[in-house]
PDB file of C-alpha atoms in Angstrom:
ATOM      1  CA  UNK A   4      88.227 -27.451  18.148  1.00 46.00           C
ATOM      2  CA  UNK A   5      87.304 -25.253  20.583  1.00 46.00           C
ATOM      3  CA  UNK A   6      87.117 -22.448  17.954  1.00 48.00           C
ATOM      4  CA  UNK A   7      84.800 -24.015  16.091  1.00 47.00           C
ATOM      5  CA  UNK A   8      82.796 -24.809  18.554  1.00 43.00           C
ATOM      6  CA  UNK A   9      82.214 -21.316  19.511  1.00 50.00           C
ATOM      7  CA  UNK A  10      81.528 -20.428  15.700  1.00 48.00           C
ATOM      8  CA  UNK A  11      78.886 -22.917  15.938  1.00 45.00           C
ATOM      9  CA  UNK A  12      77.217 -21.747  19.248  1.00 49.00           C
ATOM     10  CA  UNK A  13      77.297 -18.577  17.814  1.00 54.00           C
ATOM     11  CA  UNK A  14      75.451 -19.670  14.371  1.00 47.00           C
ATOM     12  CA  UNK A  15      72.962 -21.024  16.415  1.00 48.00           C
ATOM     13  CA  UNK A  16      72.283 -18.457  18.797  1.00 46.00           C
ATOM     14  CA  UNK A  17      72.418 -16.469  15.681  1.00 54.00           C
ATOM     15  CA  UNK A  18      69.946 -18.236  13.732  1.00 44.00           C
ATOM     16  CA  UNK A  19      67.541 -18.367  16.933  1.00 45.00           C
ATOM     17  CA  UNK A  20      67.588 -14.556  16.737  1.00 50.00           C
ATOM     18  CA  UNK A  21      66.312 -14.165  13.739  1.00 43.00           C
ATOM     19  CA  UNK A  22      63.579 -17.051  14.115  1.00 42.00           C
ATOM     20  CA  UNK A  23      62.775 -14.869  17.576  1.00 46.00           C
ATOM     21  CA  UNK A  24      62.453 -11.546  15.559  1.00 48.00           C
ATOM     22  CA  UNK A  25      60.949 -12.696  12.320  1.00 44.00           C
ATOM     23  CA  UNK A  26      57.663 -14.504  14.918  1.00 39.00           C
ATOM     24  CA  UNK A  27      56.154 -10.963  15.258  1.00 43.00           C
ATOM     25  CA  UNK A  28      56.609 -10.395  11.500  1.00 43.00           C
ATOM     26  CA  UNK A  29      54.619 -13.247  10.299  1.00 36.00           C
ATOM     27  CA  UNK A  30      51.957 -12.939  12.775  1.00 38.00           C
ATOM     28  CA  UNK A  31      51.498  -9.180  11.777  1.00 41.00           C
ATOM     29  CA  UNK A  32      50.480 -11.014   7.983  1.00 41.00           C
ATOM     30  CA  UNK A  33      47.473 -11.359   7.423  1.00 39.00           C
ATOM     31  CA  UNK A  34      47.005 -14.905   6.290  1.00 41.00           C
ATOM     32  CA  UNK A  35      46.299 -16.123   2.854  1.00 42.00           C
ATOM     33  CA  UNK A  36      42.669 -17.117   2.688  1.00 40.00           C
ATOM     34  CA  UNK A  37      40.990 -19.354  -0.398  1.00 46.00           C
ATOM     35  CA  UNK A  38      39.262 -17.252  -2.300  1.00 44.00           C
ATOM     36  CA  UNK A  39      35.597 -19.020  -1.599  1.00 44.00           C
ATOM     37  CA  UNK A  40      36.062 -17.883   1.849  1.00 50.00           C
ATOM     38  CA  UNK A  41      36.686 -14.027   1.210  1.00 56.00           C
ATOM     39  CA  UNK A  42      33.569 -13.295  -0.094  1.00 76.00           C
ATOM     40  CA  UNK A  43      32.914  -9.644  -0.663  1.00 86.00           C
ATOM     41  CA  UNK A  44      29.373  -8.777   0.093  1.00 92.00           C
ATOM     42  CA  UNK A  45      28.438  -8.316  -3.442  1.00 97.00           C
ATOM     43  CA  UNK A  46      25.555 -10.411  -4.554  1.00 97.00           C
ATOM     44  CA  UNK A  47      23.001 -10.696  -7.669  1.00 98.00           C
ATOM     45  CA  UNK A  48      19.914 -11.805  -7.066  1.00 99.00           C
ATOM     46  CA  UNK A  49      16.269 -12.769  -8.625  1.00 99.00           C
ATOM     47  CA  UNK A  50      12.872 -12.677  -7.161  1.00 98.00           C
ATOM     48  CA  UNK A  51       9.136 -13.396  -7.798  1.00 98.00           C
ATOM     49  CA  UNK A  52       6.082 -13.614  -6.031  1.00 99.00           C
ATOM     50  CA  UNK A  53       2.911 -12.227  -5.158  1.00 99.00           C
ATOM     51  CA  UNK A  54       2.038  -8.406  -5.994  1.00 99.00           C
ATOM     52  CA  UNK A  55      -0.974  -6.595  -5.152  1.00 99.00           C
ATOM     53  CA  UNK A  56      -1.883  -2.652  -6.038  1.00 98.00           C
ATOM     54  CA  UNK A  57      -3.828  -0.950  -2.911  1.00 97.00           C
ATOM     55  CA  UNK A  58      -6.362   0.938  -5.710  1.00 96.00           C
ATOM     56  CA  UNK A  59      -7.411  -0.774  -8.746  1.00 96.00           C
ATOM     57  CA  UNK A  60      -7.344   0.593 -12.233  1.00 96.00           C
ATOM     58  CA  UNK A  61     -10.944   0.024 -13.080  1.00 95.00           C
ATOM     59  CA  UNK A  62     -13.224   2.853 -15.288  1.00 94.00           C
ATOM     60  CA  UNK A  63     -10.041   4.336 -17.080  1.00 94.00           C
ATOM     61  CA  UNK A  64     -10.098   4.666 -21.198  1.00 93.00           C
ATOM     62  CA  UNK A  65      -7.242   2.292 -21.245  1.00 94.00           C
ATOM     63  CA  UNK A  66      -7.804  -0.060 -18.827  1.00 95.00           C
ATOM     64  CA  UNK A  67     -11.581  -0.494 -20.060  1.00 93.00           C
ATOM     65  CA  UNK A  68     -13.221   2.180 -22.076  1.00 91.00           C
ATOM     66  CA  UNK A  69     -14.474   3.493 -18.857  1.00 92.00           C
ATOM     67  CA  UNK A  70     -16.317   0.199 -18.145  1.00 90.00           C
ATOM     68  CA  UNK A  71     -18.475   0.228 -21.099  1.00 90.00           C
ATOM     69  CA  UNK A  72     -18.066  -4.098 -21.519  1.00 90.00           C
ATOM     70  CA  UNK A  73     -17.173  -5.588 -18.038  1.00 90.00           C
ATOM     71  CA  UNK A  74     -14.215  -4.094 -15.618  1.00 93.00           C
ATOM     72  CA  UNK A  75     -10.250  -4.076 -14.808  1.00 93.00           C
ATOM     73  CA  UNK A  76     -10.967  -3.842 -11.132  1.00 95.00           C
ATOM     74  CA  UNK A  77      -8.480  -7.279 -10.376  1.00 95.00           C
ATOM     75  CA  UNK A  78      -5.587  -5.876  -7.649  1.00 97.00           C
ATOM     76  CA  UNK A  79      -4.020  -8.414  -7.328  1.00 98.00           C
ATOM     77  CA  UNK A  80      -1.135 -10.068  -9.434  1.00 98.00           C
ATOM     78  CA  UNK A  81       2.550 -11.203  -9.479  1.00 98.00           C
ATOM     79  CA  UNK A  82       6.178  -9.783 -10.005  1.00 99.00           C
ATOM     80  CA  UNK A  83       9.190 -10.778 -11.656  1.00 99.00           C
ATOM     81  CA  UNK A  84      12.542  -9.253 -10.994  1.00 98.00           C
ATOM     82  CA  UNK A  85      16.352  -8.908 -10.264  1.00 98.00           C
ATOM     83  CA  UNK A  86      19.386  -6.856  -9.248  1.00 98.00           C
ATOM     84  CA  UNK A  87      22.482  -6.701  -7.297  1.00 98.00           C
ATOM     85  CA  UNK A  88      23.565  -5.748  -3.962  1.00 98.00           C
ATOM     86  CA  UNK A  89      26.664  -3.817  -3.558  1.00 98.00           C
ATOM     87  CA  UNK A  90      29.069  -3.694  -0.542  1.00 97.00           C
ATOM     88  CA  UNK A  91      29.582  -0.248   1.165  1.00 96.00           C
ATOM     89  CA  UNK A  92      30.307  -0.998   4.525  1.00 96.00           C
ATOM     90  CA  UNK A  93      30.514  -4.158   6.679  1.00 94.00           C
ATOM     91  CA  UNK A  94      30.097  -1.890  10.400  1.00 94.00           C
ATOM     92  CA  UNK A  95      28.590   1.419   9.117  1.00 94.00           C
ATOM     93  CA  UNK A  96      31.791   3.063   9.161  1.00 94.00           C
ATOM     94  CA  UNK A  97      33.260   1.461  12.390  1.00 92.00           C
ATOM     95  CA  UNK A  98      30.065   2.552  14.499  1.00 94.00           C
ATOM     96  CA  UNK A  99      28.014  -0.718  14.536  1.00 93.00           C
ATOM     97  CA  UNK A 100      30.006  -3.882  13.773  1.00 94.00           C
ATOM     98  CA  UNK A 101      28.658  -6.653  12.364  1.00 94.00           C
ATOM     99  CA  UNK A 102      25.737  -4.631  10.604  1.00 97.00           C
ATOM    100  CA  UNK A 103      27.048  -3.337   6.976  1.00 97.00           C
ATOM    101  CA  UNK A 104      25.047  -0.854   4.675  1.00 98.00           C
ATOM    102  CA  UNK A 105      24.835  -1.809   0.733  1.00 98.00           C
ATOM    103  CA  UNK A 106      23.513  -0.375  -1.807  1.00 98.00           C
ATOM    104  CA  UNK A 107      20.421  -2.296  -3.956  1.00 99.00           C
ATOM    105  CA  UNK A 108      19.772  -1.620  -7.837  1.00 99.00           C
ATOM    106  CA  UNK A 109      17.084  -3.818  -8.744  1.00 98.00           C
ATOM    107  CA  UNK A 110      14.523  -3.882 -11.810  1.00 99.00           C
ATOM    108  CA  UNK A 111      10.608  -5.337 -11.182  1.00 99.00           C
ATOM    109  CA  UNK A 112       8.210  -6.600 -14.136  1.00 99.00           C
ATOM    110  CA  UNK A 113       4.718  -6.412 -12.590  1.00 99.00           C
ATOM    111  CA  UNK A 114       1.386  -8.166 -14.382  1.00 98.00           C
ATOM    112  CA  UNK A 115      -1.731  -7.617 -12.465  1.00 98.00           C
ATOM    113  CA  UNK A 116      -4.924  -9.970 -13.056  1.00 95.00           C
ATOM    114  CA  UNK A 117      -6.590  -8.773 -16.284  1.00 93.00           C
ATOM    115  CA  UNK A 118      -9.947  -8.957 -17.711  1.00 93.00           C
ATOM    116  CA  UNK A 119     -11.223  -9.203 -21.599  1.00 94.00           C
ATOM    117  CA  UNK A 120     -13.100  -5.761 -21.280  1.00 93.00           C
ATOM    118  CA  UNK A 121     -14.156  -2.552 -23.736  1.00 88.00           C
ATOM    119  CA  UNK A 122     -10.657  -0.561 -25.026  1.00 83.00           C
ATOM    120  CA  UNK A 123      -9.954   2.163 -26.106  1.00 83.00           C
ATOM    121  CA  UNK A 124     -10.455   1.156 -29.701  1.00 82.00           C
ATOM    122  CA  UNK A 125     -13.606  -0.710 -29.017  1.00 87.00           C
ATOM    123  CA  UNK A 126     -17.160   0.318 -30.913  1.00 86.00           C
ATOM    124  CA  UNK A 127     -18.950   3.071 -29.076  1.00 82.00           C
ATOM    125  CA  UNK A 128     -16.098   3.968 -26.525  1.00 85.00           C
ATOM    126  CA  UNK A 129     -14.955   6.964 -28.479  1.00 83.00           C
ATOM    127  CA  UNK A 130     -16.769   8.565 -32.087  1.00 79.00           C
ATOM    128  CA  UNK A 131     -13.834   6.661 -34.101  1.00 74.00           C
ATOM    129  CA  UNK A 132     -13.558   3.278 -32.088  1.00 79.00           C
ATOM    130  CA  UNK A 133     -13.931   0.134 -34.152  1.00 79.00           C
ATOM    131  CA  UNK A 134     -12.660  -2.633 -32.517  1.00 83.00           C
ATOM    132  CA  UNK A 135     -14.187  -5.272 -30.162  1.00 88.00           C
ATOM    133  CA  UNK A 136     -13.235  -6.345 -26.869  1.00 90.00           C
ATOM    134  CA  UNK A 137      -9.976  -8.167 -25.842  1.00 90.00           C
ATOM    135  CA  UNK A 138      -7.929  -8.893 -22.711  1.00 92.00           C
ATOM    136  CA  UNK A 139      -6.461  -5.517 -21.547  1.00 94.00           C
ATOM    137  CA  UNK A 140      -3.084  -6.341 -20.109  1.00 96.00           C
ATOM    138  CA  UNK A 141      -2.614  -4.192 -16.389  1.00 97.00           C
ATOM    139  CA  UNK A 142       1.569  -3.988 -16.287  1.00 98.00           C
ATOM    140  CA  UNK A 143       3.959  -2.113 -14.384  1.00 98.00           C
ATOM    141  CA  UNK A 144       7.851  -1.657 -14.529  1.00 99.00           C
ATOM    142  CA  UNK A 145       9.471  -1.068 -11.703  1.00 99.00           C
ATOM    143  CA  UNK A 146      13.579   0.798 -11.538  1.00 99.00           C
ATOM    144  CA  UNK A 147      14.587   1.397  -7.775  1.00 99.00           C
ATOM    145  CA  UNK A 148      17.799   1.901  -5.646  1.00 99.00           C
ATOM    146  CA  UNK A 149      17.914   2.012  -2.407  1.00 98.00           C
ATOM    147  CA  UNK A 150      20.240   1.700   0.737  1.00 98.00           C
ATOM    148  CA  UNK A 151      19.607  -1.945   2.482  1.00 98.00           C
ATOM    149  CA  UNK A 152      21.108  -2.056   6.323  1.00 98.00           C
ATOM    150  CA  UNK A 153      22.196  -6.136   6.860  1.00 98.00           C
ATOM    151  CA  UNK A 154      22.517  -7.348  10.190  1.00 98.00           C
ATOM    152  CA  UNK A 155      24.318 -10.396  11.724  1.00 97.00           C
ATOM    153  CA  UNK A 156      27.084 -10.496   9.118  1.00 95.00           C
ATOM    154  CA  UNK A 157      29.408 -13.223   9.455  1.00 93.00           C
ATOM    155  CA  UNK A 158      26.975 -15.512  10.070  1.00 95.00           C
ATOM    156  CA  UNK A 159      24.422 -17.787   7.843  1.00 96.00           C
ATOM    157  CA  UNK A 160      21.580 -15.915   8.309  1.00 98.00           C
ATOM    158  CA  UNK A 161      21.129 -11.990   7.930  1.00 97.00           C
ATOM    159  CA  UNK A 162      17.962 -10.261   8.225  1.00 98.00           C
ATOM    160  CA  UNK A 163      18.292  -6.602   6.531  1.00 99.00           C
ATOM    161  CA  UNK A 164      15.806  -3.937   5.777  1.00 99.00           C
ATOM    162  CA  UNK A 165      15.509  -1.257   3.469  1.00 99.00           C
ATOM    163  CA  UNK A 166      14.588   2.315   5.453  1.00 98.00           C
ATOM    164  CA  UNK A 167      13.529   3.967   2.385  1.00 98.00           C
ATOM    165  CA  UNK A 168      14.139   3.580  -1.539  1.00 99.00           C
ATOM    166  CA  UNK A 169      13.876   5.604  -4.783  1.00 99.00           C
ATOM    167  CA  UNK A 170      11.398   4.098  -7.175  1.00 99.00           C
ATOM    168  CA  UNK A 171      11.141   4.884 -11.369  1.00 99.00           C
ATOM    169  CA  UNK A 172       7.584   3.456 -12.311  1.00 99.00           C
ATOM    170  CA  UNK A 173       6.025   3.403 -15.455  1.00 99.00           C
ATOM    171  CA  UNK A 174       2.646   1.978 -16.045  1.00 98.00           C
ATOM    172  CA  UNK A 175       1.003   0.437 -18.583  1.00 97.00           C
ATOM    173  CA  UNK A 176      -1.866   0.643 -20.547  1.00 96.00           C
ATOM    174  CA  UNK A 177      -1.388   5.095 -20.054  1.00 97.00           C
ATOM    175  CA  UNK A 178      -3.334   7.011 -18.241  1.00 96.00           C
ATOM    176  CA  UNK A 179      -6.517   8.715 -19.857  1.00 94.00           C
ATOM    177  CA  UNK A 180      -4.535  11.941 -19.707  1.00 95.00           C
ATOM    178  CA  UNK A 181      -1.997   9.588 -21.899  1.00 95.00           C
ATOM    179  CA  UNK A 182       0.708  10.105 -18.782  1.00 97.00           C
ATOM    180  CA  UNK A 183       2.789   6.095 -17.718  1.00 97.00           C
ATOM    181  CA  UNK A 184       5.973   7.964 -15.867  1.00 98.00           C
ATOM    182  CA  UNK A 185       5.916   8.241 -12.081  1.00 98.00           C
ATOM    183  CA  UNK A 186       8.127   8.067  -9.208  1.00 98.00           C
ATOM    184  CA  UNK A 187       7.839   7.429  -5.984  1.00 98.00           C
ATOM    185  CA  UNK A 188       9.316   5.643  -2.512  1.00 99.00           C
ATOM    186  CA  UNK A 189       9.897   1.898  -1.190  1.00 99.00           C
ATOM    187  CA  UNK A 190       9.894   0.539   2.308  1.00 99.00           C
ATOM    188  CA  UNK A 191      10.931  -2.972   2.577  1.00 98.00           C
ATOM    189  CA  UNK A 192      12.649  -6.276   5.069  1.00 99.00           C
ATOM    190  CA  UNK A 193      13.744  -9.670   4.466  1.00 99.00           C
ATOM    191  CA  UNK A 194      15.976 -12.065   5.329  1.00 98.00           C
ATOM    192  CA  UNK A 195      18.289 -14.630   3.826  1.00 98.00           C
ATOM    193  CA  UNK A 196      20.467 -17.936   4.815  1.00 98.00           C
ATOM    194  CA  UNK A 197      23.452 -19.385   3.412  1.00 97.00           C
ATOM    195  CA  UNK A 198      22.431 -22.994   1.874  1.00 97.00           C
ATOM    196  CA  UNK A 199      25.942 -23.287   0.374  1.00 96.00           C
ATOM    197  CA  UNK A 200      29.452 -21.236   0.044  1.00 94.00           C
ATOM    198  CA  UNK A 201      27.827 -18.080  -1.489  1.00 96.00           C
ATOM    199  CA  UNK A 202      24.400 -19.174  -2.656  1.00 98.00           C
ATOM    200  CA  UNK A 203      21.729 -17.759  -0.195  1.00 98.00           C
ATOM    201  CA  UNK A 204      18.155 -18.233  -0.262  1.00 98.00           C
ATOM    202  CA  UNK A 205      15.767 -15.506   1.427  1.00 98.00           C
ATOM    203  CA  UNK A 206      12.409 -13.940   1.570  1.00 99.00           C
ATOM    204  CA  UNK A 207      10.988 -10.412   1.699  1.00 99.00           C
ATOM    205  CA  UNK A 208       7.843  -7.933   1.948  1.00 99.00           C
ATOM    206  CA  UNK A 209       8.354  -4.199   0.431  1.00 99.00           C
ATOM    207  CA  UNK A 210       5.797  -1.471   0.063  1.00 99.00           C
ATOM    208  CA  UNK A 211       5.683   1.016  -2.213  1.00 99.00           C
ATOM    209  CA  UNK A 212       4.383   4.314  -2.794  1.00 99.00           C
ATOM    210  CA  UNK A 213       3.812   6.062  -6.105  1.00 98.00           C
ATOM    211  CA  UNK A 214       3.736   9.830  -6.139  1.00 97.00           C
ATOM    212  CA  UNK A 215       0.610   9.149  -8.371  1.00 94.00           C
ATOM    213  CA  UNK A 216       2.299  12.174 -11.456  1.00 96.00           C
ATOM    214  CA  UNK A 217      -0.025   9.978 -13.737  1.00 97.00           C
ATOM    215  CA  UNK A 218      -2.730  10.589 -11.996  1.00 95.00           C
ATOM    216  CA  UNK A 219      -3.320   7.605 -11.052  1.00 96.00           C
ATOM    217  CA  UNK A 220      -3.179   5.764  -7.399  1.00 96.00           C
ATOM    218  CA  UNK A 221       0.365   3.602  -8.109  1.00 97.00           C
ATOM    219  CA  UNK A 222       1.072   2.160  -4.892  1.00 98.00           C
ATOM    220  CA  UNK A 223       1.383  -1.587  -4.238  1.00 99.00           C
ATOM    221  CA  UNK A 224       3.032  -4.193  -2.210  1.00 99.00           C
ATOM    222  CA  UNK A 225       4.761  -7.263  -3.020  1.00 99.00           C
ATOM    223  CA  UNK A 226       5.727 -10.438  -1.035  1.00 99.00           C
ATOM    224  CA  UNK A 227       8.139 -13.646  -2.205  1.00 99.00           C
ATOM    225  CA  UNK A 228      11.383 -15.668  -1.646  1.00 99.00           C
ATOM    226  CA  UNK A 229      14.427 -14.640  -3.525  1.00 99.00           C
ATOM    227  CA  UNK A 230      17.500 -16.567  -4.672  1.00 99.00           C
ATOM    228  CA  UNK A 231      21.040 -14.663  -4.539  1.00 98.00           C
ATOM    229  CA  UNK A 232      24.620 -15.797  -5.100  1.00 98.00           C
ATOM    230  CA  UNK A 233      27.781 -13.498  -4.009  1.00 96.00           C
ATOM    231  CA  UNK A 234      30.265 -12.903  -6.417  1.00 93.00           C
TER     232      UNK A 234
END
């Protein structure tokens, strides 16, 4: 009896070994998180809102036959767009935590305020026009991708900014040298809050600035809210 005893004490002490030992181990796991609270950083995202160029197009061929029947001289307008944030870095590289770096691709449909004028095509404009007038519609597309710094993460609201993007523009109607490609820089900041899980809802302000290879003045600004959702 007194053997087994002994076996038994030693089972247990045994067994409380192991449970001793194996503590560490499990706390050195990381533990197993639902998915809906892992998010990643990544996020799509759609905005709109108010866009406004700082030089009108007014007096061109295309925008008005040079002004010959009334003007395109509106500046103002609005903007349609989207694009996706991706995560590079939630601390810069371990030297700021809580402020990560992604990387923006986004696409922007501009439509500025436009006017039924004289075209290109309209009698008297040029020694083959035919045509009468009609609304001449002032667009602009709008390619960019640029580095946005977020601050605050881990928290429901992060305000972020964007020190400087790359811009691909192209304008529409041409220029009168026939020319719609330019490129050119972005500065912009925002902010955005977490309504629910991954669906945020934010605002921002962004200025851009052509480097006018049309020869034409293509620098504007643009102001609105934005919806995103993280994926």
């Amino acid at each position: 009896m007194t053997q087994g005893w002994t076996r038994s004490r030693n089972i247990g002490v045994w067994c409380a070994a192991v449970a001793i030992a194996a503590v560490p181990a499990v706390c050195a796991v990381s533990p197993a998180y639902p998915e809906d609270t892992m998010p990643t950083g990544n996020r799509v995202f759609f905005r709109g809102g108010y866009a406004q160029l700082s030089s009108d197009r007014s007096n061109e061929l295309f925008t008005d036959g040079h002004s010959a029947v009334g003007s395109n001289n509106n500046i103002g307008g609005y903007y349609v767009g989207g694009g996706e944030d991706v995560m590079m870095t939630r601390d810069l590289w371990g030297m700021m935590k809580g402020t990560a770096l992604v990387g923006e691709i986004g696409v922007e449909f501009k439509r500025w305020n436009s006017n039924v004028v004289a075209n290109s095509d309209t009698t008297g404009v040029t020694g083959v026009s035919t045509g009468g007038t009609t609304q001449v519609q002032l667009t602009m597309l709008t390619v960019s991708v640029s580095p946005k710094v977020k601050f605050m993460q881990g928290t429901d609201f992060q305000p972020w900014v964007i020190p400087v993007g790359l811009d691909f523009n192209v304008i529409s109607p041409p220029s009168n040298q026939t020319q719609y490609l330019d490129i050119g820089v972005q500065f912009g900041a925002g902010g955005e809050y977490r309504v629910w899980k991954e669906l945020w809802l934010g605002v921002d302000s962004r200025y851009h600035v052509g480097s006018n290879q049309t020869n034409t003045v293509n620098n504007f600004w643009t102001i609105g809210p934005y919806v995103a959702i993280g994926f």
